[in-house]
Amino acid sequence: MECCSLVRTLVHRYCAGEEDWVDSRTVYVGHREPPPGAEAYIPQRYPDNRIVSSKYTFWNFVPKNLFEQFRRVANFYFLIIFLVQLIIDTPTSPVTSGLPLFFVITVTAIKQGYEDWLRHKADNAMNQCPVHFVQHGRLVRKQSRKLRVGDIVLVKEDETFPCDLIFLSSSRADGTCHVTTASLDGESSHKTHYAVQDTKGFHSEEDIDSLHATIECEQPQPDLYKFVGRINVYNDQNDPVVRPLGSENLLLRGATLKNTEKIFGVAIYTGMETKMALNYQSKSQKRSAVEKSMNTFLIVYLCILISKALVNTVLKYVWQSTPFQDEPWYSRKTEAERQRSLFLRAFTDFLAFMVLFNYIIPVSMYVTVEMQKFLGSYFITWDNEMFDEELGEGPLVNTSDLNEELGQVEYVFTDKTGTLTENNMEFRECCVEGRVCAPHAVCNGQALPDASATDMIDASPGASGREREELFFRALCLCHTIQVKDDEEVDGPQKSPDSGKRSAYISSSPDEVALVEGIQRFGFTYLRLKDNYMELLNRDNDVERFELLEILSFDSVRRRMSVIVKSAAGEIYLFCKGADSSIFPRVIEGKVDQIRSRVERNAVEGLRTLCVAYKRLVPEEYEGICKLLQAARVALQDRDKKLAEVYEQIETDLVLLGATAVEDRLQEKAADTIEALQKAGIKVWVLTGDKMETAAATCYACKLFRRNTQLLEVTTKRLEEHSLHDVLFELSKTVLRCSASLTRDNFSGLSADMQDYGLIIDGAALSLIMKPREDGSSSNYRELFLDICRNCSAVLCCRMAPLQKAQIVKLIKFSKEHPITLAIGDGANDVSMILEAHVGIGVIGKEGRQAARNSDYAIPKFKHLKKMLLVHGHFYYIRISELVQYFFYKNVCFIFPQFLYQFFCGFSQQTLYDTAYLTLYNISFTSLPILLYSLMEQHVAMDTLKRDPALYRDIAKNALLRWRAFIYWTLLGLFDALVFFFGAYFMFENTTVTSNGQVFGNWTFGTLVFTVMVFTVTLKLALDTHYWTWINHFVIWGSLLFYVVFSLLWGGVVWPFLSYQRMYYVFIQLLSSGPAWLAIVLLVTVSLLPDVLKKVLCRQLWPSAIERVQTSRFVSGLPLGSHPLAPL
């Protein structure tokens, strides 16, 4: 018998045509085998409940960390150089490359090791917390890590769920529980979950332990809001009762039980298979434009390095080809050296020169850049001006890798609802049967608390009209998913329905709360849902009860929701509420034209509109609907698709009742922010799912569109009259003709003497544009569409699905100009575009925190975007640009004299500088001043940047890291290196410079060059510093003092750990010479002179906007910058 059951199960599981069972799992509740004759018992192995968020173990930390660090090109390059120094006879000690590399690797390893140790501690605390299991009818307490799939778990109030559970029963009579998911998605509101219908009566450990059931569900996947499964409950009958399972039955690990004494649940996903663990996966890495420029410059310098090594190698053998030059009398070669291959000797010399010049590639630059980004990000989080008192939160930095990208944004893509608007809905009016009804006491959109009557704008209705009107209000009272918040007690009394407090209702949609509160003014009040009955108070203060039969939930594709209810008289109604575009095509009766006219008028005013319809169902029709819904709900594969098809069949032949209008106010200073962004040269696009009229009204209100803006439309309505080809070419001619006759201001498009264009496109039209042509052309209409967009000052994309928002961002992102894009939104539907854009910003809003969790930065309000870009982004870019260029400059100054020195030492690979100087130049002598500069510099005051957004244009398109700037810094480094070397060379050639008549030796010469160089590059940074604090003074002058003190100690003390000390007394002897002091002062002055002259001439003849502001503030006696912590 068991063999037959097993065969039957396997045939059913693997040969069923409807569903692919490979992607599902079977969980045996309480590890109890199904009854004999039922499904065969097939044990499966699942991971335990151990959470591992750490990256390393004690055994693999060293090899794994080293492997990851040496995947970076710069680290790997220096490792190769270090190995070459160890293998062959090179002019410099392996310490000169090995010590900086060891320092960088060690610091990074310690940082990553410490972070991982903290993760280990957190994992252990989580894995060892106690959990209550039901075992043999009693409670057993064990550690969380020992929990297995199939275990029945007891969770008490305020405890966190230890794994992903199917909700079996609750201490609440109605089989519900409330949870908060703040640790998962940041939403602090209570969410209601429902126990399985057939198990919600099991309240004791003995009852729950007697449960015979199996659960079939999908394999683990990371979507927090999606779950598909079914439960087979075995009673006395042979056939099990099959119930569908959805996300409303799933309790996620990390969520917390609230307002419920206890619940029982069965573990279905444990450990690293829980949805919380699957969401640990990091987002794809974004790289800034500065980082890309830095890598390009590194390649250029690597080519320079190879060229210098090749030139020196060739010249060495050319020089040695002269008789007696190869073997001078004092350095004869051995027989083995004479017989070595010429190629091998040349290759060895080439490697030796590579080692000698390798310091032109600055390994410490990577560490400095990482520290600058990490420490600099705190200036955003500490900014008190960006702290929101209402939310009690400030900005968040989820990644510091893109700080400087905030200063390079060219396109901003913003959501509308909750981002530009407050997502704080106010009920304005409703239109019933063509009659407009509005609360009579409305002041600036606020209904007064003592208002209960209504103003009927049109004539009073007849008897049938009054019946439809009451049906409309009942539909709004019933067609929603609102929960009435309990008053402290679990099942205690409700708040007074007449209190009018918003806190009485809880819903994931602010629209629903606004509608249910709004219709209280018309005498209908929703009370509660109890025992599957919805209660409402009508105009006569009588309580009406409707049995809730089905909920056809809302989704962004259907754009509507429905409920099926049964009245006390036994009548069955389907009430449907949704967007006009999804309701009107399904209506067969009602005053469609009047209601459509009112909806369009309200949309033009910027109000959010919904239409309400209904139909009566006979019992036979309802039974058919139940069968269709049950079949779709128990499907494990394509459940959403099958449910959508059933919903389409059900929601037809509706009778239109009316429409509602809700106002969503603009956020504070949203218009000012958009205006400032446009003046800064940033193009702003609005991407929304709202209808065109509503979105366009919002765009006018926030000054995205202006009165003189000529709107161009690429919408479904227009495409019904003309082909897409004709529409796009007509618009292209219009905008290109204007741009040809007038030179358009590419930045703002706000000129008064020219035509200003705004483009409106909807989702359907965008789909046609993105669709390839029939002839297979890859370019299709995208380039034409982009040409039109480039000549429009603003673009509105309405009726957009979430993926279409990402498509728009991607289209601009990969256009031929490759502009830097920023996407900002507050809801889960904005996550796709936030992840797609170069910089993603989430608004901490009322639609949950999915956007904030998936973004690179999060801000409380849209208005904070202005300071984020125009101030913080501007400063970040200026600082890191100087850091990168300065690092390359000071390394050219450092290594080019070494290259020149080879011409005077027979290309013998003799070093110009001492080993200690080679090692410490980038680590100690010159690193701290530039790090502090990159954190503190303010070339213009913050208030100036906010007041004059046009200054943002001076740094647009990576202006400070273009080839012109890079070549200038490189040439400046070459000039300074020539001055250092030949200035010292000619000044002391064949002269006695010490008091006893001694001539300087090569180490003294090298030390003089090095001293001039350290002072020059440090003072060059001092000249570039506009904003001085005591910290700047301390670090800059302290670095120079440290160099002098170190040199005195290094050459003035006999160090026992050194086998020889070639620098002994060299620095002291150098400073005891008057000509040496003169040389230092003179050479430093000559080196700095060209840069000073260039700055003066450029400021006088070709000043930039920033330089003009600096000059005006200097003339006025105002400081250039403000204290960096002033607004914090």
JSON list of N, CA and C in Angstrom, two decimals, residues 79 269 293 305 309 329 489 493 517 525 553 563 593 603 605 680 741 767 800 810 954 1075 1114:
[
{"chain": "A", "resi": 79, "resn": "LEU", "atom": "N", "xyz": [52.11, 44.28, -5.53]},
{"chain": "A", "resi": 79, "resn": "LEU", "atom": "CA", "xyz": [52.59, 42.96, -5.11]},
{"chain": "A", "resi": 79, "resn": "LEU", "atom": "C", "xyz": [53.62, 42.42, -6.10]},
{"chain": "A", "resi": 269, "resn": "TYR", "atom": "N", "xyz": [10.60, 28.11, 6.26]},
{"chain": "A", "resi": 269, "resn": "TYR", "atom": "CA", "xyz": [11.93, 28.50, 5.78]},
{"chain": "A", "resi": 269, "resn": "TYR", "atom": "C", "xyz": [12.78, 28.83, 7.01]},
{"chain": "A", "resi": 293, "resn": "SER", "atom": "N", "xyz": [37.50, 58.18, -13.94]},
{"chain": "A", "resi": 293, "resn": "SER", "atom": "CA", "xyz": [38.58, 59.06, -14.37]},
{"chain": "A", "resi": 293, "resn": "SER", "atom": "C", "xyz": [39.89, 58.68, -13.70]},
{"chain": "A", "resi": 305, "resn": "LEU", "atom": "N", "xyz": [55.12, 55.08, -16.95]},
{"chain": "A", "resi": 305, "resn": "LEU", "atom": "CA", "xyz": [56.10, 54.29, -16.20]},
{"chain": "A", "resi": 305, "resn": "LEU", "atom": "C", "xyz": [56.82, 53.30, -17.10]},
{"chain": "A", "resi": 309, "resn": "ALA", "atom": "N", "xyz": [60.83, 53.28, -18.17]},
{"chain": "A", "resi": 309, "resn": "ALA", "atom": "CA", "xyz": [61.68, 52.11, -17.96]},
{"chain": "A", "resi": 309, "resn": "ALA", "atom": "C", "xyz": [62.31, 51.64, -19.27]},
{"chain": "A", "resi": 329, "resn": "TRP", "atom": "N", "xyz": [87.26, 49.79, -14.81]},
{"chain": "A", "resi": 329, "resn": "TRP", "atom": "CA", "xyz": [88.34, 49.05, -14.13]},
{"chain": "A", "resi": 329, "resn": "TRP", "atom": "C", "xyz": [87.99, 48.70, -12.68]},
{"chain": "A", "resi": 489, "resn": "GLU", "atom": "N", "xyz": [-6.48, 47.55, 24.56]},
{"chain": "A", "resi": 489, "resn": "GLU", "atom": "CA", "xyz": [-6.84, 46.16, 24.77]},
{"chain": "A", "resi": 489, "resn": "GLU", "atom": "C", "xyz": [-6.84, 45.43, 23.45]},
{"chain": "A", "resi": 493, "resn": "PRO", "atom": "N", "xyz": [-12.98, 47.86, 23.46]},
{"chain": "A", "resi": 493, "resn": "PRO", "atom": "CA", "xyz": [-13.93, 48.71, 22.73]},
{"chain": "A", "resi": 493, "resn": "PRO", "atom": "C", "xyz": [-13.22, 49.56, 21.70]},
{"chain": "A", "resi": 517, "resn": "GLU", "atom": "N", "xyz": [-12.78, 58.39, 6.02]},
{"chain": "A", "resi": 517, "resn": "GLU", "atom": "CA", "xyz": [-13.00, 59.52, 6.93]},
{"chain": "A", "resi": 517, "resn": "GLU", "atom": "C", "xyz": [-13.89, 60.58, 6.28]},
{"chain": "A", "resi": 525, "resn": "THR", "atom": "N", "xyz": [-20.42, 55.78, 8.59]},
{"chain": "A", "resi": 525, "resn": "THR", "atom": "CA", "xyz": [-19.18, 55.57, 9.33]},
{"chain": "A", "resi": 525, "resn": "THR", "atom": "C", "xyz": [-18.84, 54.09, 9.39]},
{"chain": "A", "resi": 553, "resn": "SER", "atom": "N", "xyz": [-7.94, 41.78, -4.22]},
{"chain": "A", "resi": 553, "resn": "SER", "atom": "CA", "xyz": [-7.01, 42.82, -3.76]},
{"chain": "A", "resi": 553, "resn": "SER", "atom": "C", "xyz": [-6.49, 43.68, -4.91]},
{"chain": "A", "resi": 563, "resn": "VAL", "atom": "N", "xyz": [-14.58, 44.07, -3.47]},
{"chain": "A", "resi": 563, "resn": "VAL", "atom": "CA", "xyz": [-15.01, 43.19, -2.37]},
{"chain": "A", "resi": 563, "resn": "VAL", "atom": "C", "xyz": [-16.35, 42.59, -2.75]},
{"chain": "A", "resi": 593, "resn": "ASP", "atom": "N", "xyz": [-21.05, 59.78, -18.84]},
{"chain": "A", "resi": 593, "resn": "ASP", "atom": "CA", "xyz": [-20.55, 61.03, -19.41]},
{"chain": "A", "resi": 593, "resn": "ASP", "atom": "C", "xyz": [-20.42, 62.13, -18.36]},
{"chain": "A", "resi": 603, "resn": "ALA", "atom": "N", "xyz": [-9.16, 66.19, -12.27]},
{"chain": "A", "resi": 603, "resn": "ALA", "atom": "CA", "xyz": [-7.78, 65.83, -12.60]},
{"chain": "A", "resi": 603, "resn": "ALA", "atom": "C", "xyz": [-6.99, 67.05, -13.03]},
{"chain": "A", "resi": 605, "resn": "GLU", "atom": "N", "xyz": [-7.39, 69.98, -11.97]},
{"chain": "A", "resi": 605, "resn": "GLU", "atom": "CA", "xyz": [-7.10, 70.74, -10.75]},
{"chain": "A", "resi": 605, "resn": "GLU", "atom": "C", "xyz": [-6.05, 70.05, -9.88]},
{"chain": "A", "resi": 680, "resn": "ALA", "atom": "N", "xyz": [20.46, 75.26, -11.77]},
{"chain": "A", "resi": 680, "resn": "ALA", "atom": "CA", "xyz": [21.77, 74.62, -11.66]},
{"chain": "A", "resi": 680, "resn": "ALA", "atom": "C", "xyz": [22.13, 73.82, -12.90]},
{"chain": "A", "resi": 741, "resn": "SER", "atom": "N", "xyz": [16.81, 78.35, -34.62]},
{"chain": "A", "resi": 741, "resn": "SER", "atom": "CA", "xyz": [16.68, 79.80, -34.75]},
{"chain": "A", "resi": 741, "resn": "SER", "atom": "C", "xyz": [17.21, 80.55, -33.54]},
{"chain": "A", "resi": 767, "resn": "SER", "atom": "N", "xyz": [5.91, 52.32, -24.46]},
{"chain": "A", "resi": 767, "resn": "SER", "atom": "CA", "xyz": [6.07, 50.94, -24.90]},
{"chain": "A", "resi": 767, "resn": "SER", "atom": "C", "xyz": [6.26, 50.86, -26.40]},
{"chain": "A", "resi": 800, "resn": "MET", "atom": "N", "xyz": [2.93, 55.37, -15.71]},
{"chain": "A", "resi": 800, "resn": "MET", "atom": "CA", "xyz": [4.15, 54.56, -15.80]},
{"chain": "A", "resi": 800, "resn": "MET", "atom": "C", "xyz": [4.08, 53.36, -14.86]},
{"chain": "A", "resi": 810, "resn": "LYS", "atom": "N", "xyz": [17.19, 54.18, -17.74]},
{"chain": "A", "resi": 810, "resn": "LYS", "atom": "CA", "xyz": [18.22, 53.47, -18.49]},
{"chain": "A", "resi": 810, "resn": "LYS", "atom": "C", "xyz": [18.41, 54.07, -19.88]},
{"chain": "A", "resi": 954, "resn": "ASP", "atom": "N", "xyz": [29.59, 75.19, -12.95]},
{"chain": "A", "resi": 954, "resn": "ASP", "atom": "CA", "xyz": [31.05, 75.28, -13.11]},
{"chain": "A", "resi": 954, "resn": "ASP", "atom": "C", "xyz": [31.74, 73.93, -12.97]},
{"chain": "A", "resi": 1075, "resn": "PRO", "atom": "N", "xyz": [74.34, 78.35, 1.59]},
{"chain": "A", "resi": 1075, "resn": "PRO", "atom": "CA", "xyz": [73.83, 78.19, 0.23]},
{"chain": "A", "resi": 1075, "resn": "PRO", "atom": "C", "xyz": [72.67, 77.19, 0.13]},
{"chain": "A", "resi": 1114, "resn": "PHE", "atom": "N", "xyz": [35.79, 88.41, -1.08]},
{"chain": "A", "resi": 1114, "resn": "PHE", "atom": "CA", "xyz": [37.07, 88.89, -0.53]},
{"chain": "A", "resi": 1114, "resn": "PHE", "atom": "C", "xyz": [37.08, 90.42, -0.44]}
]
